[in-house]
Amino acid sequence: MSALPHPTKSRTEKVIRDHDKYVVPSYGRTPVVFVSGEGRRLTDADGKTYLDFGGGIAVNCLGHSHPALARAIARQARKLMHISNLYYHEAQSRLARELVRLMAPGKVFFCNSGAEANEALYKLARVAANAGANAGLERKYGIITARDSFHGRTMAGIAATGQDKIKAGFEPVTPGFVHVPFNDLEAVERAITPQTAAVLIEGIQGEIGVIPASPEYLLGLRRLCDRHKILLMIDAVQCGFWRTGRFQSYETILEGHPDADFFLPDAVSMAKSLGGGFPIGCVWIHKKYQDSFQPGMHGTTYGGNPLACAAALAVLKTVEKENLSAHIREQGASLLAKLRGFIGHGPVTAVRGHGFMIGIELNTEAKPFIQALREQGLIVIPSGTHRIRLLPAYNTTREEIDEALTILGKLLSTSAIS
Ligand SMILES: *Cc1c(COP(=O)(O)O)cnc(C)c1O
């Protein structure tokens, strides 16, 4: 055995070499090859372990290789992996019922990713805003979204996304989308025309810092959309599904507000944490619009297949059984408070977020920090060029949070990097 020269090292190199030769270079990748994960720990091909505070970008909400999730997937795979949406199966009905219970009266459409869930929102807006009492001479198709938003990489997704760099090279983009500054109610009001069908925002903007909608903005948007008979849609792909300690981020944001009960969107897209690592997305649609998609109007082959739904049901059950939402609220608040202690020392200028969705703003490029943190064994996610995002698994322990804080503290309270 000892005669073999660094077998793990060559494994890393071989994976990266083949990858760069055969996989399209559409991502800026870090040269790490992960081979396994357990709980909040990841192991790379060189045998180095990391504490994962990126969670696969808000996906691995139960950590890695969670036994209940792995068991549910294996059991379902032996029973029925896929059937077509031309038929019924139990897991889809059960998952839809659970999601409606957690949301509000309405119905669910299933798909496979966040971008696809948002596609359903765009189509819903065009159909629902022109139906029933809303039917008028003027056909509505416009969707107002926020600057610095992120809604996915499909053609309509990049049109919806309020960042020029996402659209660059792919113009002309799908028509009908306009962007206004986030958290600016008057800007939305000014942008509404007779063609406007909907407003779409993230409850907490994720890709360019962690920027929560304000309570007044959410409540004002609801009133504004009601007044103009247009849909209010929330992209909860990243901030939803208990990420903030409540099922939806707007519940967290509006907590304790006297008008909180008055707020309910017309449609909400979810994905990422929904499957805990298994690809699945969905859209919850308010009962007022729940039958907008009639047979033949929308669909996807894999959407809500038995395997994906079994995975999501296992995640949902685990989060509730282990009371992880309370854990997120408690530990998230404590993590946020401790991180705020770094403000003003070293490069940290601001810390924002709710629950287990936290952004750290730096006065310098985030990339070298993220690399240094990784070398110290902590995985975090960039957010724009000058921000770091923490998106830990919901079951991250207090000890693991302290461990991450120690690593972060060493680096962020000094100017060691800059
Ligand atoms: C990740 C993300 C998407 C896109 O989801 P995909 O599964 O990558 O298609 C859309 N909206 C938001 C807010 C996201 O964070």
GROMACS .gro file of C-alpha atoms and ligand atoms in nm:
model
  433
    1MET     CA    1   0.000   0.000   0.000
    2SER     CA    2   0.269   0.245   0.099
    3ALA     CA    3   0.415   0.216  -0.250
    4LEU     CA    4   0.115   0.394  -0.400
    5PRO     CA    5   0.190   0.764  -0.441
    6HIS     CA    6  -0.090   0.979  -0.289
    7PRO     CA    7  -0.387   0.783  -0.429
    8THR     CA    8  -0.644   1.036  -0.306
    9LYS     CA    9  -0.460   1.331  -0.452
   10SER     CA   10  -0.466   1.178  -0.799
   11ARG     CA   11  -0.837   1.106  -0.760
   12THR     CA   12  -0.907   1.476  -0.713
   13GLU     CA   13  -0.695   1.561  -1.010
   14LYS     CA   14  -0.853   1.299  -1.234
   15VAL     CA   15  -1.208   1.409  -1.150
   16ILE     CA   16  -1.127   1.771  -1.222
   17ARG     CA   17  -0.936   1.689  -1.540
   18ASP     CA   18  -1.223   1.484  -1.687
   19HIS     CA   19  -1.475   1.736  -1.569
   20ASP     CA   20  -1.304   2.028  -1.733
   21LYS     CA   21  -1.266   1.829  -2.052
   22TYR     CA   22  -1.625   1.701  -2.078
   23VAL     CA   23  -1.855   1.929  -1.878
   24VAL     CA   24  -1.951   2.271  -2.014
   25PRO     CA   25  -1.776   2.543  -1.818
   26SER     CA   26  -2.090   2.732  -1.712
   27TYR     CA   27  -1.994   2.745  -1.343
   28GLY     CA   28  -1.697   2.898  -1.167
   29ARG     CA   29  -1.604   2.593  -0.961
   30THR     CA   30  -1.382   2.559  -0.658
   31PRO     CA   31  -1.125   2.279  -0.702
   32VAL     CA   32  -1.266   2.050  -0.433
   33VAL     CA   33  -1.409   1.704  -0.505
   34PHE     CA   34  -1.659   1.599  -0.240
   35VAL     CA   35  -1.702   1.227  -0.195
   36SER     CA   36  -1.936   1.192   0.103
   37GLY     CA   37  -2.133   1.375   0.366
   38GLU     CA   38  -2.284   1.296   0.702
   39GLY     CA   39  -2.484   1.541   0.905
   40ARG     CA   40  -2.325   1.882   0.863
   41ARG     CA   41  -1.987   1.734   0.761
   42LEU     CA   42  -1.854   1.693   0.411
   43THR     CA   43  -1.548   1.491   0.313
   44ASP     CA   44  -1.339   1.556   0.004
   45ALA     CA   45  -1.133   1.316  -0.206
   46ASP     CA   46  -0.820   1.403  -0.009
   47GLY     CA   47  -0.988   1.297   0.314
   48LYS     CA   48  -1.028   1.651   0.447
   49THR     CA   49  -1.354   1.719   0.631
   50TYR     CA   50  -1.550   2.041   0.637
   51LEU     CA   51  -1.831   2.189   0.839
   52ASP     CA   52  -2.101   2.271   0.583
   53PHE     CA   53  -2.272   2.607   0.636
   54GLY     CA   54  -2.372   2.637   0.272
   55GLY     CA   55  -2.607   2.340   0.265
   56GLY     CA   56  -2.574   2.303  -0.112
   57ILE     CA   57  -2.715   2.659  -0.138
   58ALA     CA   58  -3.010   2.616   0.095
   59VAL     CA   59  -3.091   2.264  -0.024
   60ASN     CA   60  -2.955   2.007   0.225
   61CYS     CA   61  -3.183   2.126   0.501
   62LEU     CA   62  -3.147   1.804   0.702
   63GLY     CA   63  -2.773   1.791   0.646
   64HIS     CA   64  -2.614   1.509   0.448
   65SER     CA   65  -2.725   1.144   0.440
   66HIS     CA   66  -3.007   1.196   0.688
   67PRO     CA   67  -3.125   0.842   0.773
   68ALA     CA   68  -3.499   0.924   0.753
   69LEU     CA   69  -3.457   1.085   0.411
   70ALA     CA   70  -3.228   0.813   0.276
   71ARG     CA   71  -3.467   0.546   0.405
   72ALA     CA   72  -3.774   0.711   0.251
   73ILE     CA   73  -3.602   0.740  -0.088
   74ALA     CA   74  -3.478   0.379  -0.080
   75ARG     CA   75  -3.817   0.245   0.024
   76GLN     CA   76  -4.002   0.440  -0.244
   77ALA     CA   77  -3.743   0.342  -0.510
   78ARG     CA   78  -3.819  -0.023  -0.440
   79LYS     CA   79  -4.193   0.035  -0.466
   80LEU     CA   80  -4.261   0.288  -0.740
   81MET     CA   81  -4.011   0.541  -0.870
   82HIS     CA   82  -4.197   0.712  -1.147
   83ILE     CA   83  -4.532   0.708  -1.313
   84SER     CA   84  -4.671   0.965  -1.549
   85ASN     CA   85  -4.885   1.257  -1.445
   86LEU     CA   86  -5.154   1.096  -1.659
   87TYR     CA   87  -5.226   0.890  -1.345
   88TYR     CA   88  -5.256   0.933  -0.969
   89HIS     CA   89  -5.027   0.820  -0.691
   90GLU     CA   90  -5.047   0.852  -0.316
   91ALA     CA   91  -4.729   1.045  -0.234
   92GLN     CA   92  -4.825   1.341  -0.454
   93SER     CA   93  -5.171   1.368  -0.298
   94ARG     CA   94  -5.025   1.345   0.052
   95LEU     CA   95  -4.752   1.602  -0.011
   96ALA     CA   96  -4.998   1.846  -0.168
   97ARG     CA   97  -5.231   1.807   0.130
   98GLU     CA   98  -4.944   1.877   0.371
   99LEU     CA   99  -4.828   2.183   0.178
  100VAL     CA  100  -5.180   2.327   0.166
  101ARG     CA  101  -5.210   2.264   0.542
  102LEU     CA  102  -4.887   2.459   0.598
  103MET     CA  103  -4.984   2.740   0.359
  104ALA     CA  104  -5.356   2.817   0.332
  105PRO     CA  105  -5.653   2.687   0.131
  106GLY     CA  106  -5.549   2.639  -0.230
  107LYS     CA  107  -5.380   2.382  -0.454
  108VAL     CA  108  -5.029   2.279  -0.553
  109PHE     CA  109  -4.852   2.225  -0.884
  110PHE     CA  110  -4.536   2.011  -0.876
  111CYS     CA  111  -4.221   2.048  -1.084
  112ASN     CA  112  -3.849   1.981  -1.046
  113SER     CA  113  -3.662   2.301  -0.967
  114GLY     CA  114  -3.690   2.661  -0.858
  115ALA     CA  115  -3.669   2.811  -1.204
  116GLU     CA  116  -3.943   2.577  -1.317
  117ALA     CA  117  -4.161   2.665  -1.019
  118ASN     CA  118  -4.124   3.031  -1.115
  119GLU     CA  119  -4.214   2.946  -1.476
  120ALA     CA  120  -4.544   2.819  -1.341
  121LEU     CA  121  -4.587   3.154  -1.163
  122TYR     CA  122  -4.534   3.353  -1.484
  123LYS     CA  123  -4.784   3.137  -1.671
  124LEU     CA  124  -5.029   3.151  -1.381
  125ALA     CA  125  -5.010   3.532  -1.381
  126ARG     CA  126  -5.089   3.553  -1.750
  127VAL     CA  127  -5.383   3.316  -1.721
  128ALA     CA  128  -5.529   3.417  -1.385
  129ALA     CA  129  -5.506   3.794  -1.431
  130ASN     CA  130  -5.720   3.770  -1.742
  131ALA     CA  131  -5.983   3.531  -1.608
  132GLY     CA  132  -6.323   3.572  -1.444
  133ALA     CA  133  -6.391   3.906  -1.280
  134ASN     CA  134  -6.054   4.029  -1.403
  135ALA     CA  135  -6.140   3.976  -1.770
  136GLY     CA  136  -6.129   4.306  -1.951
  137LEU     CA  137  -6.045   4.455  -2.285
  138GLU     CA  138  -5.682   4.505  -2.196
  139ARG     CA  139  -5.487   4.179  -2.190
  140LYS     CA  140  -5.264   4.162  -1.885
  141TYR     CA  141  -4.921   4.002  -1.916
  142GLY     CA  142  -4.674   4.229  -1.734
  143ILE     CA  143  -4.490   4.116  -1.421
  144ILE     CA  144  -4.317   4.362  -1.192
  145THR     CA  145  -4.009   4.224  -1.014
  146ALA     CA  146  -3.736   4.375  -0.799
  147ARG     CA  147  -3.388   4.494  -0.886
  148ASP     CA  148  -3.118   4.256  -0.762
  149SER     CA  149  -3.371   3.974  -0.751
  150PHE     CA  150  -3.296   3.622  -0.868
  151HIS     CA  151  -3.560   3.397  -1.021
  152GLY     CA  152  -3.369   3.131  -1.215
  153ARG     CA  153  -3.192   3.065  -1.543
  154THR     CA  154  -3.469   2.981  -1.788
  155MET     CA  155  -3.545   3.239  -2.059
  156ALA     CA  156  -3.835   3.386  -1.863
  157GLY     CA  157  -3.634   3.343  -1.542
  158ILE     CA  158  -3.355   3.568  -1.665
  159ALA     CA  159  -3.614   3.816  -1.786
  160ALA     CA  160  -3.771   3.817  -1.439
  161THR     CA  161  -3.435   3.846  -1.265
  162GLY     CA  162  -3.341   4.208  -1.191
  163GLN     CA  163  -2.970   4.173  -1.269
  164ASP     CA  164  -2.822   4.271  -1.606
  165LYS     CA  165  -2.534   4.025  -1.581
  166ILE     CA  166  -2.778   3.731  -1.580
  167LYS     CA  167  -2.934   3.846  -1.909
  168ALA     CA  168  -2.609   3.944  -2.083
  169GLY     CA  169  -2.561   3.766  -2.415
  170PHE     CA  170  -2.907   3.611  -2.418
  171GLU     CA  171  -3.113   3.908  -2.536
  172PRO     CA  172  -3.378   3.969  -2.649
  173VAL     CA  173  -3.534   3.856  -2.321
  174THR     CA  174  -3.895   3.746  -2.277
  175PRO     CA  175  -4.109   4.062  -2.284
  176GLY     CA  176  -4.334   4.186  -2.005
  177PHE     CA  177  -4.095   4.205  -1.709
  178VAL     CA  178  -4.003   4.535  -1.544
  179HIS     CA  179  -3.776   4.583  -1.243
  180VAL     CA  180  -3.819   4.834  -0.963
  181PRO     CA  181  -3.609   4.898  -0.650
  182PHE     CA  182  -3.678   4.644  -0.374
  183ASN     CA  183  -3.867   4.760  -0.063
  184ASP     CA  184  -3.995   5.067  -0.250
  185LEU     CA  185  -4.375   5.052  -0.260
  186GLU     CA  186  -4.418   5.373  -0.457
  187ALA     CA  187  -4.189   5.241  -0.729
  188VAL     CA  188  -4.419   4.941  -0.770
  189GLU     CA  189  -4.724   5.166  -0.779
  190ARG     CA  190  -4.567   5.382  -1.051
  191ALA     CA  191  -4.478   5.073  -1.255
  192ILE     CA  192  -4.833   4.933  -1.262
  193THR     CA  193  -5.006   4.973  -1.599
  194PRO     CA  194  -5.334   4.830  -1.738
  195GLN     CA  195  -5.121   4.542  -1.875
  196THR     CA  196  -4.973   4.446  -1.538
  197ALA     CA  197  -5.072   4.095  -1.432
  198ALA     CA  198  -4.863   4.042  -1.120
  199VAL     CA  199  -4.593   4.151  -0.879
  200LEU     CA  200  -4.327   3.892  -0.797
  201ILE     CA  201  -4.074   3.932  -0.517
  202GLU     CA  202  -3.858   3.717  -0.294
  203GLY     CA  203  -3.955   3.740   0.073
  204ILE     CA  204  -3.583   3.771   0.136
  205GLN     CA  205  -3.354   3.842  -0.157
  206GLY     CA  206  -3.091   3.573  -0.154
  207GLU     CA  207  -2.847   3.598  -0.438
  208ILE     CA  208  -2.718   3.949  -0.387
  209GLY     CA  209  -2.697   3.977  -0.011
  210VAL     CA  210  -2.963   3.866   0.227
  211ILE     CA  211  -3.213   4.149   0.202
  212PRO     CA  212  -3.551   4.094   0.374
  213ALA     CA  213  -3.868   4.263   0.253
  214SER     CA  214  -3.994   4.506   0.516
  215PRO     CA  215  -4.332   4.440   0.686
  216GLU     CA  216  -4.472   4.766   0.541
  217TYR     CA  217  -4.360   4.664   0.193
  218LEU     CA  218  -4.530   4.325   0.213
  219LEU     CA  219  -4.853   4.467   0.354
  220GLY     CA  220  -4.849   4.759   0.109
  221LEU     CA  221  -4.797   4.524  -0.185
  222ARG     CA  222  -5.095   4.318  -0.076
  223ARG     CA  223  -5.318   4.626  -0.067
  224LEU     CA  224  -5.180   4.755  -0.397
  225CYS     CA  225  -5.230   4.423  -0.578
  226ASP     CA  226  -5.585   4.394  -0.443
  227ARG     CA  227  -5.665   4.745  -0.556
  228HIS     CA  228  -5.537   4.679  -0.909
  229LYS     CA  229  -5.673   4.321  -0.924
  230ILE     CA  230  -5.330   4.175  -0.996
  231LEU     CA  231  -5.155   3.880  -0.837
  232LEU     CA  232  -4.901   3.904  -0.558
  233MET     CA  233  -4.654   3.621  -0.601
  234ILE     CA  234  -4.364   3.524  -0.374
  235ASP     CA  235  -4.050   3.342  -0.486
  236ALA     CA  236  -3.980   3.137  -0.174
  237VAL     CA  237  -3.739   2.900  -0.348
  238GLN     CA  238  -3.458   2.997  -0.111
  239CYS     CA  239  -3.627   3.172   0.183
  240GLY     CA  240  -3.928   2.942   0.219
  241PHE     CA  241  -3.984   2.597   0.369
  242TRP     CA  242  -3.882   2.697   0.724
  243ARG     CA  243  -3.548   2.851   0.625
  244THR     CA  244  -3.624   3.148   0.852
  245GLY     CA  245  -3.785   2.943   1.129
  246ARG     CA  246  -4.140   2.982   0.999
  247PHE     CA  247  -4.281   2.798   0.700
  248GLN     CA  248  -4.269   3.117   0.493
  249SER     CA  249  -4.033   3.411   0.536
  250TYR     CA  250  -4.323   3.659   0.534
  251GLU     CA  251  -4.455   3.493   0.850
  252THR     CA  252  -4.118   3.558   1.013
  253ILE     CA  253  -4.103   3.915   0.882
  254LEU     CA  254  -4.460   3.996   0.988
  255GLU     CA  255  -4.436   3.820   1.325
  256GLY     CA  256  -4.607   4.032   1.590
  257HIS     CA  257  -4.734   4.287   1.339
  258PRO     CA  258  -5.102   4.372   1.403
  259ASP     CA  259  -5.186   4.321   1.033
  260ALA     CA  260  -4.991   3.995   0.995
  261ASP     CA  261  -5.307   3.785   0.955
  262PHE     CA  262  -5.420   4.002   0.668
  263PHE     CA  263  -5.123   3.903   0.454
  264LEU     CA  264  -5.141   3.608   0.217
  265PRO     CA  265  -4.987   3.595  -0.131
  266ASP     CA  266  -5.178   3.462  -0.432
  267ALA     CA  267  -4.906   3.215  -0.523
  268VAL     CA  268  -4.574   3.098  -0.379
  269SER     CA  269  -4.293   2.904  -0.549
  270MET     CA  270  -4.076   2.662  -0.351
  271ALA     CA  271  -3.787   2.426  -0.426
  272LYS     CA  272  -3.435   2.395  -0.274
  273SER     CA  273  -3.498   2.273   0.086
  274LEU     CA  274  -3.830   2.118  -0.015
  275GLY     CA  275  -3.661   1.793  -0.119
  276GLY     CA  276  -3.367   1.814   0.122
  277GLY     CA  277  -3.135   1.736  -0.173
  278PHE     CA  278  -3.374   1.546  -0.395
  279PRO     CA  279  -3.483   1.767  -0.687
  280ILE     CA  280  -3.840   1.888  -0.650
  281GLY     CA  281  -4.015   2.221  -0.686
  282CYS     CA  282  -4.372   2.334  -0.643
  283VAL     CA  283  -4.608   2.625  -0.658
  284TRP     CA  284  -4.883   2.679  -0.404
  285ILE     CA  285  -5.175   2.868  -0.555
  286HIS     CA  286  -5.439   3.052  -0.351
  287LYS     CA  287  -5.790   2.904  -0.369
  288LYS     CA  288  -5.904   3.208  -0.565
  289TYR     CA  289  -5.680   3.102  -0.856
  290GLN     CA  290  -5.633   2.733  -0.781
  291ASP     CA  291  -5.809   2.603  -1.093
  292SER     CA  292  -5.644   2.842  -1.340
  293PHE     CA  293  -5.440   2.563  -1.499
  294GLN     CA  294  -5.691   2.339  -1.673
  295PRO     CA  295  -5.597   2.004  -1.835
  296GLY     CA  296  -5.340   2.057  -2.110
  297MET     CA  297  -5.232   2.404  -2.000
  298HIS     CA  298  -4.920   2.323  -1.801
  299GLY     CA  299  -4.714   2.020  -1.706
  300THR     CA  300  -4.382   1.843  -1.673
  301THR     CA  301  -4.300   1.473  -1.705
  302TYR     CA  302  -4.122   1.428  -1.372
  303GLY     CA  303  -4.315   1.684  -1.167
  304GLY     CA  304  -4.422   1.542  -0.833
  305ASN     CA  305  -4.314   1.188  -0.912
  306PRO     CA  306  -4.337   0.927  -0.634
  307LEU     CA  307  -3.966   0.937  -0.549
  308ALA     CA  308  -3.948   1.317  -0.523
  309CYS     CA  309  -4.268   1.337  -0.320
  310ALA     CA  310  -4.154   1.060  -0.084
  311ALA     CA  311  -3.834   1.259  -0.024
  312ALA     CA  312  -4.020   1.586   0.041
  313LEU     CA  313  -4.266   1.410   0.273
  314ALA     CA  314  -3.975   1.266   0.473
  315VAL     CA  315  -3.815   1.612   0.502
  316LEU     CA  316  -4.143   1.770   0.607
  317LYS     CA  317  -4.211   1.500   0.865
  318THR     CA  318  -3.859   1.526   1.009
  319VAL     CA  319  -3.872   1.905   1.039
  320GLU     CA  320  -4.202   1.883   1.228
  321LYS     CA  321  -4.114   1.579   1.439
  322GLU     CA  322  -3.783   1.726   1.552
  323ASN     CA  323  -3.937   2.072   1.599
  324LEU     CA  324  -3.662   2.221   1.383
  325SER     CA  325  -3.850   2.545   1.319
  326ALA     CA  326  -3.814   2.645   1.686
  327HIS     CA  327  -3.449   2.536   1.676
  328ILE     CA  328  -3.388   2.758   1.370
  329ARG     CA  329  -3.553   3.058   1.537
  330GLU     CA  330  -3.355   3.014   1.857
  331GLN     CA  331  -3.016   2.927   1.714
  332GLY     CA  332  -3.054   3.164   1.419
  333ALA     CA  333  -3.117   3.459   1.650
  334SER     CA  334  -2.818   3.367   1.863
  335LEU     CA  335  -2.593   3.320   1.556
  336LEU     CA  336  -2.708   3.653   1.414
  337ALA     CA  337  -2.641   3.835   1.743
  338LYS     CA  338  -2.292   3.685   1.772
  339LEU     CA  339  -2.208   3.767   1.411
  340ARG     CA  340  -2.317   4.125   1.471
  341GLY     CA  341  -2.040   4.139   1.728
  342PHE     CA  342  -1.792   4.126   1.439
  343ILE     CA  343  -1.926   4.447   1.282
  344GLY     CA  344  -1.667   4.720   1.282
  345HIS     CA  345  -1.372   4.491   1.359
  346GLY     CA  346  -1.200   4.377   1.041
  347PRO     CA  347  -1.395   4.392   0.716
  348VAL     CA  348  -1.752   4.320   0.840
  349THR     CA  349  -1.983   4.615   0.776
  350ALA     CA  350  -2.327   4.458   0.822
  351VAL     CA  351  -2.498   4.133   0.918
  352ARG     CA  352  -2.856   4.063   0.810
  353GLY     CA  353  -3.101   3.781   0.800
  354HIS     CA  354  -3.359   3.566   0.970
  355GLY     CA  355  -3.324   3.217   1.111
  356PHE     CA  356  -3.076   3.012   0.909
  357MET     CA  357  -3.049   3.258   0.620
  358ILE     CA  358  -2.781   3.507   0.712
  359GLY     CA  359  -2.575   3.748   0.504
  360ILE     CA  360  -2.244   3.903   0.610
  361GLU     CA  361  -2.145   4.215   0.423
  362LEU     CA  362  -1.776   4.295   0.380
  363ASN     CA  363  -1.596   4.610   0.272
  364THR     CA  364  -1.369   4.393   0.061
  365GLU     CA  365  -1.402   4.109  -0.192
  366ALA     CA  366  -1.562   3.802  -0.033
  367LYS     CA  367  -1.384   3.545  -0.248
  368PRO     CA  368  -1.051   3.529  -0.060
  369PHE     CA  369  -1.241   3.505   0.270
  370ILE     CA  370  -1.453   3.221   0.144
  371GLN     CA  371  -1.140   3.040   0.030
  372ALA     CA  372  -0.965   3.102   0.363
  373LEU     CA  373  -1.272   2.976   0.552
  374ARG     CA  374  -1.272   2.662   0.339
  375GLU     CA  375  -0.906   2.604   0.415
  376GLN     CA  376  -0.999   2.633   0.782
  377GLY     CA  377  -1.271   2.372   0.726
  378LEU     CA  378  -1.584   2.586   0.692
  379ILE     CA  379  -1.798   2.596   0.379
  380VAL     CA  380  -2.000   2.913   0.316
  381ILE     CA  381  -2.164   3.060   0.005
  382PRO     CA  382  -2.088   3.388  -0.172
  383SER     CA  383  -2.368   3.634  -0.237
  384GLY     CA  384  -2.272   3.894  -0.492
  385THR     CA  385  -1.905   3.997  -0.482
  386HIS     CA  386  -1.880   4.141  -0.129
  387ARG     CA  387  -2.109   3.923   0.077
  388ILE     CA  388  -2.100   3.584   0.244
  389ARG     CA  389  -2.413   3.379   0.299
  390LEU     CA  390  -2.472   3.123   0.572
  391LEU     CA  391  -2.740   2.868   0.489
  392PRO     CA  392  -2.683   2.590   0.741
  393ALA     CA  393  -2.892   2.275   0.767
  394TYR     CA  394  -3.196   2.310   0.994
  395ASN     CA  395  -3.057   2.052   1.237
  396THR     CA  396  -2.718   2.222   1.279
  397THR     CA  397  -2.631   2.191   1.648
  398ARG     CA  398  -2.530   2.469   1.884
  399GLU     CA  399  -2.184   2.313   1.908
  400GLU     CA  400  -2.148   2.325   1.531
  401ILE     CA  401  -2.260   2.688   1.530
  402ASP     CA  402  -1.997   2.768   1.794
  403GLU     CA  403  -1.738   2.587   1.585
  404ALA     CA  404  -1.832   2.792   1.278
  405LEU     CA  405  -1.828   3.112   1.484
  406THR     CA  406  -1.478   3.034   1.607
  407ILE     CA  407  -1.351   2.986   1.252
  408LEU     CA  408  -1.538   3.293   1.128
  409GLY     CA  409  -1.430   3.500   1.425
  410LYS     CA  410  -1.062   3.426   1.375
  411LEU     CA  411  -1.082   3.542   1.019
  412LEU     CA  412  -1.343   3.817   1.025
  413SER     CA  413  -1.225   4.002   1.334
  414THR     CA  414  -0.883   4.053   1.186
  415SER     CA  415  -0.778   4.199   0.853
  416ALA     CA  416  -0.567   3.890   0.795
  417ILE     CA  417  -0.695   3.845   0.442
  418SER     CA  418  -0.714   4.197   0.305
  419LIG     C1  419  -3.211   2.912  -0.647
  419LIG     C2  420  -3.320   3.007  -0.675
  419LIG     C3  421  -3.399   2.997  -0.791
  419LIG     C4  422  -3.369   2.896  -0.900
  419LIG     O1  423  -3.386   2.765  -0.855
  419LIG     P1  424  -3.322   2.646  -0.943
  419LIG     O2  425  -3.362   2.523  -0.869
  419LIG     O3  426  -3.174   2.670  -0.945
  419LIG     O4  427  -3.380   2.656  -1.078
  419LIG     C5  428  -3.503   3.085  -0.808
  419LIG     N1  429  -3.530   3.179  -0.715
  419LIG     C6  430  -3.456   3.193  -0.603
  419LIG     C7  431  -3.493   3.298  -0.504
  419LIG     C8  432  -3.348   3.108  -0.580
  419LIG     O5  433  -3.274   3.124  -0.470
   0.00000   0.00000   0.00000
